[in-house]
XYZ file of C-alpha atoms in Angstrom:
773
model
C 23.144 42.834 -21.346
C 21.612 39.256 -20.636
C 18.618 38.085 -22.528
C 16.188 36.153 -20.325
C 13.308 33.847 -21.428
C 10.757 32.882 -18.762
C 8.877 29.734 -20.117
C 5.769 29.227 -17.952
C 4.580 25.570 -18.076
C 2.137 23.131 -16.721
C 3.957 20.631 -14.581
C 3.831 17.203 -16.411
C 2.051 18.747 -19.568
C 3.189 17.143 -22.805
C 2.346 20.171 -24.771
C 4.426 22.277 -22.524
C 7.197 19.773 -22.708
C 7.289 19.826 -26.563
C 7.203 23.561 -26.519
C 9.953 23.868 -24.053
C 12.141 21.490 -25.766
C 11.638 23.323 -29.227
C 12.108 26.765 -27.706
C 15.266 25.867 -25.935
C 16.674 24.544 -29.175
C 15.680 27.857 -30.876
C 17.020 30.328 -28.329
C 20.115 28.275 -27.358
C 20.526 29.633 -23.794
C 23.986 29.264 -21.939
C 22.027 28.834 -18.572
C 18.898 27.062 -17.786
C 17.159 27.680 -14.560
C 14.582 25.070 -13.523
C 11.972 25.116 -10.684
C 13.385 22.816 -8.105
C 15.545 22.823 -4.915
C 19.161 24.180 -5.469
C 20.576 21.557 -3.215
C 20.189 19.245 -6.247
C 22.412 21.201 -8.521
C 25.244 18.691 -8.133
C 22.787 15.884 -9.266
C 21.615 17.495 -12.511
C 24.562 15.928 -14.582
C 23.208 12.472 -13.791
C 20.376 13.119 -16.215
C 22.792 12.448 -18.940
C 23.802 9.028 -17.601
C 22.464 6.171 -19.710
C 21.232 4.523 -16.602
C 18.694 7.211 -15.881
C 15.241 6.615 -17.130
C 12.273 8.711 -16.136
C 9.933 8.749 -14.221
C 12.314 9.617 -11.465
C 12.131 11.926 -8.538
C 14.528 14.214 -6.461
C 14.279 13.202 -2.861
C 15.243 15.596 -0.075
C 15.208 14.350 3.419
C 16.553 15.427 6.832
C 19.312 12.957 8.060
C 18.305 11.351 11.368
C 14.695 12.414 10.673
C 13.900 10.977 7.216
C 10.159 11.169 7.773
C 10.576 14.870 6.966
C 11.048 14.442 3.260
C 9.801 15.933 -0.027
C 9.806 14.827 -3.675
C 10.117 16.603 -6.971
C 8.978 14.174 -9.600
C 9.823 14.245 -13.275
C 8.398 12.230 -16.242
C 9.647 12.066 -19.747
C 6.696 14.467 -20.587
C 7.574 16.946 -17.769
C 8.715 20.330 -19.156
C 11.379 20.636 -16.451
C 12.820 17.137 -17.458
C 13.020 18.250 -21.138
C 14.901 21.420 -19.863
C 17.365 19.348 -17.955
C 17.860 16.958 -20.901
C 18.451 19.885 -23.144
C 21.181 21.263 -20.875
C 22.777 17.920 -20.508
C 22.748 17.329 -24.254
C 23.919 20.819 -25.183
C 26.681 21.000 -22.617
C 25.272 24.070 -20.935
C 24.813 24.581 -17.259
C 21.515 23.862 -15.585
C 20.522 24.989 -11.982
C 17.508 24.792 -9.861
C 15.972 28.162 -8.690
C 13.201 27.332 -6.171
C 13.359 27.863 -2.463
C 16.004 25.480 -1.038
C 14.673 22.376 0.565
C 16.404 23.216 3.678
C 14.052 26.085 4.194
C 10.983 24.299 2.644
C 11.243 21.433 5.084
C 11.680 23.686 7.965
C 8.501 25.885 7.129
C 4.998 25.070 7.589
C 3.375 24.227 4.136
C 0.917 26.636 2.705
C -2.719 25.676 2.614
C -3.763 24.391 -0.686
C -4.425 27.203 -3.149
C -6.965 27.363 -5.921
C -6.604 25.262 -9.028
C -5.773 27.703 -11.840
C -6.538 25.207 -14.642
C -9.772 24.344 -13.015
C -10.758 28.024 -12.851
C -9.761 28.603 -16.448
C -11.749 25.437 -17.566
C -14.869 26.625 -15.702
C -14.572 30.095 -17.131
C -14.457 28.507 -20.642
C -17.509 26.477 -19.957
C -15.822 23.119 -19.349
C -16.669 20.837 -16.458
C -13.479 18.788 -16.912
C -10.136 20.702 -16.624
C -8.250 17.894 -18.410
C -10.490 18.121 -21.420
C -10.122 21.839 -21.503
C -6.429 21.496 -21.325
C -6.340 19.151 -24.135
C -8.443 21.332 -26.344
C -6.475 24.519 -25.623
C -2.984 23.164 -25.504
C -2.497 19.519 -26.450
C -4.470 19.749 -29.729
C -3.190 23.087 -30.939
C 0.176 21.842 -31.761
C 3.541 23.368 -30.504
C 3.235 26.804 -32.064
C 2.024 29.335 -29.456
C 1.711 27.034 -26.633
C 3.829 29.030 -24.186
C 2.177 32.274 -25.172
C -1.286 30.864 -24.492
C -0.280 29.556 -21.052
C 1.264 32.862 -20.199
C -1.717 34.926 -21.078
C -4.115 32.687 -19.285
C -2.137 32.611 -16.124
C -1.705 36.379 -16.090
C -5.377 36.615 -16.208
C -6.023 34.159 -13.507
C -3.283 35.765 -11.215
C -4.437 39.366 -11.789
C -4.800 40.975 -8.276
C -3.291 38.088 -6.530
C -0.900 38.809 -3.572
C 1.608 36.080 -2.845
C 2.030 35.211 0.843
C 3.721 32.753 3.049
C 5.976 30.220 1.418
C 4.754 31.146 -2.022
C 6.028 34.637 -1.635
C 9.265 33.377 -0.335
C 9.594 30.932 -3.182
C 9.128 33.516 -5.790
C 11.532 35.951 -4.026
C 14.236 33.271 -4.172
C 13.494 32.697 -7.902
C 14.113 36.390 -8.532
C 17.144 36.328 -6.453
C 18.615 33.337 -8.372
C 17.838 35.227 -11.631
C 19.593 38.229 -10.469
C 22.514 36.365 -9.491
C 22.880 34.643 -12.768
C 22.655 38.044 -14.367
C 25.612 39.415 -12.263
C 27.600 36.219 -13.114
C 27.595 37.357 -16.819
C 25.470 34.733 -18.548
C 24.266 36.123 -21.895
C 21.246 34.078 -22.444
C 19.193 32.787 -19.589
C 16.165 30.402 -19.825
C 13.793 29.974 -16.788
C 11.399 27.084 -16.717
C 8.910 27.286 -14.084
C 5.178 26.599 -13.259
C 3.046 29.053 -15.124
C 1.517 30.225 -11.867
C 4.901 31.877 -11.042
C 5.408 33.396 -14.468
C 3.814 36.854 -13.666
C 6.173 37.093 -10.632
C 9.197 36.662 -12.842
C 8.524 38.912 -15.883
C 8.083 42.672 -16.291
C 6.868 44.723 -14.687
C 7.239 42.074 -11.692
C 10.977 42.071 -11.860
C 13.928 44.374 -12.567
C 17.477 43.126 -12.870
C 20.191 45.391 -11.415
C 22.691 46.885 -13.983
C 25.768 44.817 -14.532
C 29.160 46.012 -13.382
C 30.330 46.669 -16.970
C 28.531 49.931 -18.008
C 29.121 49.310 -21.713
C 26.742 46.507 -21.703
C 23.971 48.648 -20.432
C 20.850 47.532 -18.508
C 19.709 43.901 -18.836
C 16.556 43.081 -20.824
C 13.804 40.548 -19.709
C 11.678 39.117 -22.556
C 8.143 37.749 -22.410
C 7.785 33.941 -22.699
C 8.585 32.385 -26.006
C 9.418 35.759 -27.663
C 12.657 37.759 -27.749
C 12.122 41.453 -26.973
C 14.827 43.937 -27.868
C 15.435 47.186 -25.861
C 16.150 47.941 -22.203
C 13.715 47.208 -19.465
C 12.095 50.031 -17.558
C 14.313 50.853 -14.596
C 12.845 51.108 -11.156
C 14.813 52.884 -8.499
C 15.950 50.595 -5.643
C 14.413 52.719 -2.952
C 10.994 53.308 -4.647
C 7.930 52.565 -2.361
C 6.091 49.543 -3.180
C 2.790 49.843 -4.876
C 0.318 48.414 -7.451
C 2.341 47.377 -10.438
C 5.528 48.070 -8.577
C 7.760 44.929 -8.541
C 9.598 43.919 -5.379
C 13.113 45.139 -5.273
C 16.124 43.094 -4.556
C 16.208 44.631 -1.128
C 12.669 43.702 -0.326
C 13.332 40.163 -1.555
C 16.383 39.904 0.719
C 14.401 41.149 3.724
C 11.655 38.501 2.934
C 14.224 35.723 2.843
C 16.179 36.843 5.833
C 16.103 34.770 8.823
C 14.240 31.707 7.393
C 14.294 28.506 9.522
C 16.654 25.939 8.166
C 17.536 22.206 8.495
C 20.220 19.999 7.118
C 19.108 18.053 4.191
C 20.541 15.473 1.839
C 19.347 14.898 -1.809
C 19.320 12.007 -4.121
C 17.410 10.657 -7.251
C 14.977 7.811 -6.583
C 12.868 5.831 -9.077
C 9.239 7.070 -9.477
C 6.086 5.650 -11.203
C 3.324 6.959 -13.344
C 0.917 5.986 -10.731
C 2.530 8.285 -8.191
C 2.245 11.144 -10.721
C -1.544 10.811 -10.754
C -3.493 13.318 -8.939
C -5.344 10.613 -7.074
C -2.029 9.626 -5.482
C -2.102 12.915 -3.392
C 0.513 14.623 -5.394
C -0.367 18.338 -5.606
C 0.846 18.900 -9.122
C -0.357 15.435 -10.404
C -2.259 14.731 -13.622
C -5.269 12.605 -14.032
C -3.858 10.430 -16.789
C -0.002 10.191 -16.881
C -0.049 7.179 -19.136
C -2.213 9.110 -21.759
C 0.125 12.264 -21.477
C 3.139 10.030 -22.044
C 1.548 8.631 -25.074
C 0.749 12.129 -26.540
C 4.270 13.193 -25.896
C 6.020 10.135 -27.424
C 3.727 9.150 -30.384
C 5.210 10.447 -33.530
C 1.872 10.718 -35.359
C -1.701 9.458 -35.272
C -2.018 9.243 -31.438
C -5.642 8.105 -31.379
C -5.005 5.126 -33.669
C -1.780 4.126 -31.964
C -3.537 4.318 -28.576
C -6.520 2.068 -29.504
C -4.179 -0.406 -31.211
C -2.254 -0.629 -27.938
C -5.464 -1.115 -26.023
C -6.457 -3.915 -28.309
C -3.081 -5.623 -27.833
C -3.514 -5.530 -24.059
C -6.823 -7.110 -24.325
C -5.419 -9.767 -26.630
C -2.806 -10.539 -24.084
C -5.614 -11.414 -21.579
C -7.090 -13.877 -24.080
C -9.897 -11.626 -25.358
C -10.880 -11.658 -28.895
C -10.206 -8.228 -30.361
C -9.639 -7.844 -34.111
C -8.199 -5.127 -36.312
C -11.816 -4.463 -37.340
C -12.652 -3.576 -33.747
C -9.761 -0.979 -33.756
C -10.906 0.567 -36.972
C -14.467 0.834 -35.690
C -13.097 2.319 -32.324
C -11.108 4.963 -34.289
C -14.229 6.022 -36.152
C -16.370 6.181 -33.076
C -13.676 8.311 -31.215
C -13.466 10.727 -34.095
C -17.315 10.975 -34.480
C -17.690 11.699 -30.829
C -15.006 14.445 -30.912
C -16.825 16.026 -34.007
C -20.226 15.928 -32.123
C -18.682 17.597 -29.090
C -16.911 20.268 -31.249
C -13.471 19.159 -30.213
C -10.493 19.577 -32.640
C -9.259 16.007 -31.963
C -10.451 13.067 -30.058
C -9.310 13.077 -26.482
C -9.092 10.693 -23.564
C -12.854 10.790 -22.870
C -13.632 9.861 -26.492
C -11.032 7.109 -26.810
C -12.193 5.821 -23.457
C -15.715 5.502 -24.704
C -14.651 3.949 -27.734
C -12.683 1.239 -25.889
C -15.717 0.600 -23.704
C -18.309 0.362 -26.444
C -16.303 -1.430 -29.214
C -13.273 -3.287 -27.682
C -14.845 -4.270 -24.354
C -18.417 -4.618 -25.249
C -19.490 -2.474 -22.342
C -17.698 -4.828 -19.818
C -16.454 -2.542 -17.062
C -13.755 -4.910 -15.770
C -12.136 -4.882 -19.139
C -12.272 -1.193 -19.273
C -10.780 -1.029 -15.877
C -7.985 -3.269 -17.123
C -7.170 -0.715 -19.908
C -7.503 2.275 -17.640
C -4.942 0.659 -15.059
C -2.493 -0.516 -17.655
C -2.618 2.589 -20.009
C -4.363 5.590 -18.685
C -2.412 5.676 -15.466
C 0.230 3.174 -16.158
C 2.758 1.670 -13.771
C 6.019 2.397 -15.415
C 8.832 2.321 -12.905
C 11.871 4.619 -13.434
C 15.468 3.773 -13.074
C 18.466 5.766 -11.600
C 22.106 5.215 -12.514
C 24.721 3.419 -10.486
C 26.368 6.715 -9.613
C 23.365 7.995 -7.748
C 24.016 8.786 -4.066
C 22.450 6.062 -2.048
C 22.405 5.213 1.682
C 24.332 1.956 2.149
C 21.314 -0.006 3.030
C 19.649 0.890 -0.267
C 22.816 -0.158 -2.082
C 22.949 -3.528 -0.313
C 19.221 -4.145 -1.219
C 19.929 -3.586 -4.764
C 22.718 -5.931 -4.716
C 20.477 -8.531 -2.881
C 17.767 -8.042 -5.516
C 20.306 -8.808 -8.253
C 21.626 -11.725 -6.458
C 18.199 -13.225 -5.915
C 16.969 -12.100 -9.350
C 14.115 -10.093 -7.830
C 13.435 -7.216 -10.120
C 11.440 -4.306 -8.338
C 8.162 -3.854 -10.281
C 5.272 -1.592 -9.767
C 2.680 -4.028 -11.025
C 1.549 -6.299 -8.353
C 3.081 -9.814 -8.921
C 2.181 -13.077 -7.318
C 5.092 -15.307 -6.299
C 4.981 -18.763 -4.786
C 8.140 -19.774 -3.075
C 9.462 -23.296 -2.330
C 11.598 -23.098 0.733
C 13.281 -26.385 -0.122
C 15.059 -24.436 -3.073
C 17.947 -22.258 -1.978
C 17.016 -19.371 -4.274
C 13.431 -19.278 -3.050
C 14.644 -19.559 0.578
C 16.938 -16.557 0.165
C 14.038 -14.640 -1.454
C 11.715 -15.479 1.592
C 14.382 -14.404 4.054
C 14.926 -11.000 2.262
C 11.140 -10.289 2.195
C 10.838 -11.161 5.929
C 13.952 -9.001 6.925
C 12.483 -6.016 4.928
C 9.088 -6.519 6.758
C 10.893 -6.268 10.146
C 12.382 -2.925 8.804
C 8.844 -1.640 8.012
C 9.693 -1.858 4.210
C 6.811 -3.891 3.055
C 7.829 -4.740 -0.426
C 6.023 -8.008 -0.146
C 2.607 -8.899 1.354
C 2.135 -12.555 2.534
C -0.779 -14.433 0.826
C -2.313 -17.766 1.724
C -0.220 -20.408 -0.008
C -1.879 -22.844 -2.291
C -0.084 -25.753 -0.552
C -0.671 -26.464 3.136
C 2.933 -27.531 3.688
C 5.317 -25.350 5.697
C 7.796 -25.305 3.017
C 5.520 -23.177 0.790
C 4.998 -19.372 0.858
C 3.113 -17.030 -1.415
C 3.792 -13.402 -1.685
C 2.396 -10.305 -3.545
C 5.234 -7.984 -4.549
C 4.797 -4.355 -5.494
C 7.608 -1.705 -5.320
C 6.385 1.702 -4.425
C 8.571 4.881 -4.486
C 7.828 5.649 -0.773
C 9.660 2.469 0.140
C 12.872 4.414 -0.734
C 12.042 6.785 2.201
C 11.336 3.758 4.353
C 14.856 2.478 3.474
C 16.359 5.770 4.486
C 14.493 5.608 7.791
C 15.705 2.087 8.353
C 19.277 2.908 7.486
C 19.880 3.952 11.175
C 19.817 0.285 12.012
C 22.682 -0.905 9.731
C 24.330 -0.833 6.440
C 23.073 -4.135 5.129
C 19.593 -5.607 5.208
C 20.595 -8.418 7.500
C 22.409 -6.312 10.103
C 19.711 -3.667 10.073
C 17.034 -6.308 10.637
C 19.101 -7.918 13.437
C 19.598 -4.490 15.067
C 15.939 -3.717 14.731
C 14.730 -7.041 16.288
C 17.076 -6.514 19.222
C 15.739 -3.134 19.872
C 12.101 -4.367 19.675
C 12.977 -7.176 22.072
C 14.283 -4.870 24.709
C 11.011 -3.176 25.344
C 8.557 -5.964 24.500
C 6.284 -8.067 26.815
C 6.061 -11.821 26.582
C 3.307 -12.075 23.976
C 5.050 -9.464 21.816
C 8.423 -11.394 22.191
C 6.701 -14.629 21.116
C 5.250 -12.761 18.057
C 8.719 -11.456 17.313
C 10.231 -14.974 17.340
C 7.545 -15.979 14.846
C 8.711 -13.076 12.538
C 12.380 -13.502 13.304
C 12.595 -17.213 12.393
C 11.630 -17.087 8.745
C 13.941 -13.942 8.367
C 16.830 -16.186 9.419
C 18.627 -13.804 11.686
C 21.108 -15.919 13.795
C 22.387 -12.729 15.458
C 18.903 -11.783 16.783
C 17.191 -15.123 17.636
C 19.227 -16.122 20.660
C 18.771 -12.628 22.041
C 15.009 -12.780 21.773
C 14.946 -16.298 23.218
C 16.992 -15.073 26.101
C 14.469 -12.309 26.669
C 11.682 -14.688 26.561
C 13.228 -17.020 29.192
C 13.855 -13.984 31.321
C 10.291 -12.628 30.977
C 8.791 -15.970 31.378
C 10.609 -16.677 34.601
C 9.500 -13.273 36.020
C 6.095 -13.008 34.534
C 3.533 -14.371 36.930
C 0.558 -13.522 34.763
C -0.826 -16.743 33.240
C -2.552 -14.773 30.521
C 0.629 -13.538 29.146
C 2.028 -17.089 28.971
C -1.135 -18.265 27.249
C -0.944 -15.560 24.663
C 2.829 -16.236 24.000
C 2.670 -20.039 23.743
C 0.844 -20.561 20.326
C 3.227 -18.258 18.433
C 6.226 -20.031 20.018
C 4.891 -23.388 18.990
C 3.960 -22.282 15.485
C 7.375 -20.825 15.049
C 9.003 -24.114 16.090
C 7.264 -25.880 13.236
C 9.662 -24.172 10.788
C 12.703 -25.605 12.497
C 13.583 -28.291 9.997
C 13.048 -26.155 6.940
C 14.600 -22.938 8.257
C 17.578 -24.606 9.843
C 17.008 -23.019 13.337
C 17.211 -24.340 16.857
C 14.289 -25.893 18.602
C 12.166 -24.160 21.337
C 11.134 -27.397 23.067
C 12.469 -26.384 26.475
C 10.863 -22.988 26.419
C 7.488 -24.238 25.231
C 7.396 -27.203 27.712
C 8.155 -24.871 30.695
C 5.552 -22.330 29.579
C 2.848 -25.044 29.189
C 3.701 -26.468 32.590
C 3.267 -22.937 34.224
C 0.024 -22.448 32.298
C -1.432 -25.693 33.596
C -0.428 -24.865 37.098
C -1.848 -21.378 37.087
C -5.022 -21.844 34.930
C -7.587 -22.580 37.593
C -6.884 -19.426 39.692
C -6.941 -17.338 36.503
C -10.464 -18.394 35.759
C -11.965 -16.917 39.060
C -13.988 -13.623 39.130
C -14.084 -12.941 35.265
C -16.650 -10.631 33.765
C -18.179 -11.133 30.338
C -15.401 -9.400 28.416
C -12.501 -11.100 30.373
C -14.240 -14.544 29.970
C -14.410 -13.982 26.204
C -10.799 -13.047 26.123
C -9.895 -15.982 28.278
C -11.998 -18.356 26.012
C -9.796 -17.283 22.985
C -6.590 -17.882 25.048
C -7.897 -21.403 25.946
C -8.491 -22.177 22.219
C -4.963 -20.894 21.439
C -3.333 -23.149 24.109
C -5.262 -26.165 23.181
C -4.383 -25.883 19.500
C -0.700 -25.306 20.587
C -0.720 -28.386 22.910
C -1.926 -30.585 20.105
C 0.668 -29.197 17.715
C 3.355 -29.947 20.247
C 2.456 -33.565 20.225
C 2.102 -33.680 16.443
C 5.430 -32.060 15.924
C 7.165 -33.885 18.598
C 8.001 -30.660 20.558
C 7.843 -32.326 23.936
C 10.708 -34.144 25.604
C 10.874 -37.789 25.887
C 10.556 -37.715 29.676
C 7.811 -35.095 29.746
C 4.170 -35.861 29.676
C 2.384 -35.363 26.299
C 1.450 -31.715 25.916
C -2.192 -32.410 25.027
C -2.600 -34.977 27.787
C -1.270 -32.568 30.455
C -3.492 -29.865 29.094
C -6.686 -31.975 28.912
C -6.112 -33.240 32.556
C -5.896 -29.677 33.684
C -9.140 -28.670 31.704
C -10.869 -31.715 33.143
C -10.166 -30.582 36.692
C -11.355 -27.063 35.838
C -14.570 -28.384 34.332
C -15.623 -29.749 37.737
C -16.043 -26.283 39.110
C -19.458 -24.679 39.363
C -18.296 -20.975 39.353
C -17.132 -20.758 35.827
C -18.620 -18.154 33.495
C -21.061 -19.790 31.034
C -18.898 -19.142 27.916
C -15.881 -20.707 29.427
C -17.793 -23.601 30.869
C -19.367 -24.336 27.537
C -16.065 -24.081 25.715
C -14.063 -26.349 27.947
C -16.949 -28.893 27.834
C -16.765 -28.816 24.099
C -12.950 -29.257 23.978
C -13.150 -32.175 26.271
C -16.008 -33.698 24.436
C -14.177 -33.487 21.058
C -11.134 -35.075 22.854
C -13.245 -37.845 24.324
C -11.975 -36.844 27.705
C -15.162 -35.711 29.379
C -16.032 -37.618 32.542
C -19.690 -37.487 32.181
C -22.206 -37.483 29.257
C -22.191 -34.237 27.071
C -25.980 -34.289 26.814
C -26.332 -34.384 30.638
C -23.835 -31.508 30.971
C -25.862 -29.386 28.547
C -29.155 -30.227 30.253
C -27.767 -29.105 33.567
C -26.335 -25.904 32.168
C -29.775 -25.011 30.539
C -31.961 -26.141 33.302
C -34.657 -23.539 34.411
C -32.625 -22.900 37.574
C -29.980 -21.143 35.505
C -30.310 -17.526 34.277
C -31.118 -17.521 30.515
C -28.234 -15.231 29.876
C -25.861 -17.713 31.400
C -27.334 -20.652 29.430
C -27.093 -18.640 26.129
C -23.425 -17.941 26.947
C -22.782 -21.646 27.675
C -24.298 -22.639 24.222
C -22.113 -19.895 22.651
C -18.987 -21.385 24.142
C -20.081 -24.969 23.437
C -20.972 -24.335 19.732
C -18.128 -22.106 18.913
C -16.426 -25.053 17.364
C -19.234 -25.514 14.776
C -22.747 -26.576 14.353
C -22.288 -29.916 12.861
C -22.541 -31.395 16.314
C -26.173 -30.463 16.588
C -26.824 -31.939 13.210
C -25.446 -35.349 14.172
C -26.395 -35.576 17.723
C -30.217 -35.428 18.013
C -30.086 -35.456 21.795
C -28.087 -32.271 21.951
C -30.432 -30.557 19.393
C -33.498 -31.689 21.387
C -32.006 -30.287 24.533
C -31.414 -26.859 22.909
C -34.867 -27.023 21.350
C -36.537 -27.783 24.650
C -34.708 -25.051 26.477
C -35.603 -22.421 23.836
C -39.246 -23.292 23.736
C -39.410 -23.164 27.504
C -38.153 -19.473 27.615
C -40.725 -16.796 28.488
C -40.944 -13.998 25.961
C -38.713 -11.613 27.949
C -36.168 -14.361 28.646
C -36.092 -15.224 24.958
C -35.513 -11.445 23.970
C -32.663 -11.221 26.537
C -30.955 -14.352 25.113
C -31.575 -13.656 21.442
C -28.451 -11.463 20.724
C -26.088 -14.188 22.134
C -27.978 -16.845 20.168
C -27.951 -14.885 16.945
C -24.242 -14.319 17.227
C -23.751 -17.921 18.014
C -25.818 -19.485 15.130
C -24.873 -16.581 12.733
C -21.331 -17.822 12.874
C -22.208 -21.200 11.451
C -21.770 -21.711 7.661
C -25.011 -21.566 5.829
C -25.229 -25.295 4.875
C -25.115 -25.973 8.650
C -27.840 -23.597 9.457
C -30.022 -25.181 6.755
C -29.406 -28.748 8.049
C -30.291 -27.766 11.556
C -33.439 -25.909 10.413
C -34.457 -28.923 8.375
C -34.213 -31.265 11.405
C -36.096 -28.856 13.626
C -38.852 -28.433 11.002
C -39.199 -32.221 10.293
C -39.173 -32.993 14.087
C -37.479 -36.362 13.212
C -34.373 -35.663 15.219
C -36.449 -34.532 18.212
C -38.646 -37.521 18.156
C -35.617 -39.967 17.965
C -34.292 -38.299 21.141
C -37.322 -39.111 23.252
C -37.189 -42.115 25.447
C -38.404 -45.211 23.561
C -38.359 -43.242 20.387
C -37.351 -45.095 17.170
C -34.667 -43.332 15.196
C -35.729 -45.207 12.078
C -39.529 -44.891 12.414
C -39.847 -42.261 9.726
C -37.749 -44.292 7.220
C -39.479 -45.774 4.074
C -38.463 -49.599 3.818
C -39.062 -49.683 0.107
C -36.725 -46.850 -0.552
C -34.076 -48.286 1.707
C -34.202 -51.869 0.142
C -32.039 -51.016 -2.722
C -29.238 -49.609 -0.520
C -29.533 -52.595 1.836
C -29.018 -55.085 -1.180
C -25.943 -53.217 -2.297
C -24.517 -53.184 1.160
C -25.131 -56.968 1.515
C -23.413 -57.668 -1.860
C -20.396 -55.655 -0.765
C -20.235 -57.633 2.382
C -20.714 -60.956 0.558
C -24.092 -61.873 2.214
C -27.347 -63.186 0.649
C -29.857 -60.630 -0.129
C -33.411 -60.545 0.873
C -35.274 -59.760 3.943
C -34.832 -56.670 6.332
C -31.593 -56.686 8.169
């Protein structure tokens, strides 16, 4: 008759992991059943590969629909991982016994059930489940750990009736156990979450008699203890009732007709950060780094932990001595004694770190928390692991470009004049096109177009994103090319321009001509000037990378688009409401910047007019109109004024726009458009400041209240130094007096104070000093 040990554990519990490891070595089973998807039975053997390093996770996904995926994570301190490692080292078979992923991904997930550890902690008077777990399990040593867990879970689950997916999972576990018994295994160990333990031990389960009568009925033993003698038999047809376990027939009826999808499985690297409960993982733990330390430390865990924290702070250049560590150890021990704890736990060592090593400085404490308590260790899977071709190509590219995936965010500055950095840039841009955001662009320290700056952080969910992107190709380049072509087919002109801007740095010679062809087609057929205006800046910016990226120019496309914009701008400015005028002002700014960039980069043909000249001529013609919205009128006048292309005096234009005959709302909108380029113009031109001041002081109370929101938005956008300078000029009144007819701009100057500066200037110019200039 088979002997069965059901070892109920806490997922990712180091105390459970040590107890399972020791118990398996004691009982020496010839079959180990582990909670997990049975589709992964063929992947268990990879755990013995030297290239496998936890944390790792089993990934199940639906081919063609990889967004439907599920993970089963394992850390070194996970009891399930220790069971798999034991089976691999002992040469015995290991299987998974949970509900198949093919069914789990097809079923609706159960609502979140209660937290049994939290309930037990509250019943014991603890407000922190992790602290209760440490006191009950982690600080008790290995002896009796599994018995304690089993007794506690039986108490919590008393009277509980499994339903939904939970009931089906436990029915499948019982089916797997019965099947193993029929196959003739003599010693079977089951490692599962302690919540399921009462459903897999007597009287919740009876095993059918084996076909060899001489062996007698099988025996099921309580966790961590071998019990001799036959289990109580329950007739197959007995009715269900309190204490009556589900029969095999009932389990089969529960599992019959379950929905099913086709799934594929693989191992993927995982991180301690993704094991944390805060990452949304249902079976997560609050401090995976601390639990790993408790599992791996051979002795004196508190001393070793605080010494490591001191080393991390020293790496950051902070003065932490061995005396600090000694005092921190004493403080942690004292706190544990005051709180009646058998040993110092995470809360005590954290307070010791804060008080002694970090002097109460919370940023330093957060550094230790991030690096140690949670940790960002990234696991590794062996070469033989099944991978989609796209994932394998990315791995080869990472090796070729010497880009090791890391979970800690790293800052990388790339010089695109170097072939290695150029290749790295292209890879990151290609992955971004595939919605695999390994890198996040940052503002480069250098303003040159040959510099890029990235933040790199590899996250486990990117493996799922790679599976989703695998539909586009088997290499990163081919997949990105196919993805760009697909995006181009359904995109409008502004989206196509933005796609070119993304496509160029990715260096996709198979995609760029296709996108440019779509742009030419759309530009020829699209009569909407706003679409052309929205598209032009992105195309011009993309063209600036031509020399560094080794791509073809866009001069013909951009020249044609600018010509069409200039021809259609005036009709497009008719009949605009406030929101449309604001949107058009942003488009005008974009085209103005693009036209200047075309001239600066030489992006216009030799025979074509200069881009900015053509654009300013168009704006000058538009500025003569009297029906423009105030915001647009002010913005165009400012652009022409800055370019010294305004036909009349800017102060006169402002005075007309803010004359009493105009509605205050239009005048305020005109000011907003005019000053959107910055407030220094009012600081340095007293006439303009005086005009604005006279207009404001001439408004009635109601008119001022109506114009105030627009004015606040306008002046609120100025930098604080500009606002202060404007305020000082208004308070002093000097700028306003100097703007009056016959006013002396230097009337308020002190000749005595100015004399020293005058003499210095004369000496510089080589003239004799003395007298007022």
